[in-house]
């Protein structure tokens, strides 16, 4: 019922030449006619316009990795939502754990960014997830609940019609240590139940919830076959066209 959504977060990798090569390899690897999933790539800001041109004849969609919360103005070094729209972005990753920890982005900032993205029709991929310390303390559900409540504060069901949530346990990101399919499913089910309570069962049923954290070609199938896992947000493994294509193919029923 829910279409799988596989997104690749390139992070701070690939200059313009690397971008051209990776997109060209990916288009060769993917037999796009047979891909039932929605595929999104999120290159760095400097590659977005080129990526958009290269993807014109493709079903692969384009996303950014971040944006600023204000619409325009004196914010040296920042990139606005309309700038992203103007270079062909359809999605934006918000609240990634690297933004939360390295750049000290809190729930309030993320909430404002989600509102700005929605106002301009950019689809948010809203990342949440607990640290290892929080998991070991047994407060995973509490942490995730707070992030959802604060991140989506004052947003209605209709505001959120294009929302994607990405559950990314911080201890699994870039560590090679993925959550087991059971651990991931347990949290995804909790998030769907929470959305059902905060909004409605209908809205929760159609919400795409991706898993992220060391998804690789060899663990994707099992993770993606869990009932509440609707896709993957992929870091390291999306930088190689062959492994990203294998993950996309693993999402096929
Ligand atoms: C990420 O950064 O969102 C991510 C999931 O990274 P990795 O796949 O490398 O763990």
Short mmCIF file of C-alpha atoms and ligand atoms in Angstrom, two decimals, residues 9 11 93 96-98 127 168 172-176 211-216 233-238, ligand 1:
data_model
loop_
_atom_site.label_atom_id
_atom_site.label_comp_id
_atom_site.label_asym_id
_atom_site.label_seq_id
_atom_site.Cartn_x
_atom_site.Cartn_y
_atom_site.Cartn_z
CA UNK A 9 22.41 11.18 1.56
CA UNK A 11 26.82 14.12 2.91
CA UNK A 93 16.58 16.25 4.77
CA UNK A 96 19.78 14.76 10.58
CA UNK A 97 21.72 13.65 13.66
CA UNK A 98 24.91 15.21 12.27
CA UNK A 127 15.16 12.54 10.89
CA UNK A 168 17.90 6.78 12.34
CA UNK A 172 23.91 2.97 13.77
CA UNK A 173 24.86 5.90 11.54
CA UNK A 174 28.18 5.43 9.78
CA UNK A 175 29.24 2.81 12.31
CA UNK A 176 28.59 -0.34 10.31
CA UNK A 211 15.01 3.40 8.39
CA UNK A 212 18.55 4.78 8.30
CA UNK A 213 21.77 3.55 9.88
CA UNK A 214 24.34 1.40 8.07
CA UNK A 215 21.89 0.09 5.48
CA UNK A 216 23.92 -1.97 3.02
CA UNK A 233 17.86 6.69 4.14
CA UNK A 234 21.30 5.55 3.05
CA UNK A 235 24.62 7.27 3.79
CA UNK A 236 27.87 5.45 3.02
CA UNK A 237 26.40 2.81 0.71
CA UNK A 238 24.81 5.37 -1.62
C1 LIG B 1 22.83 8.75 7.32
O1 LIG B 1 23.75 9.54 7.39
O2 LIG B 1 21.67 9.18 7.24
C2 LIG B 1 23.12 7.34 7.32
C3 LIG B 1 22.15 6.51 7.52
O3 LIG B 1 24.44 6.98 7.13
P1 LIG B 1 25.00 5.47 6.98
O4 LIG B 1 24.12 4.74 6.01
O5 LIG B 1 26.40 5.64 6.46
O6 LIG B 1 24.95 4.85 8.34
#
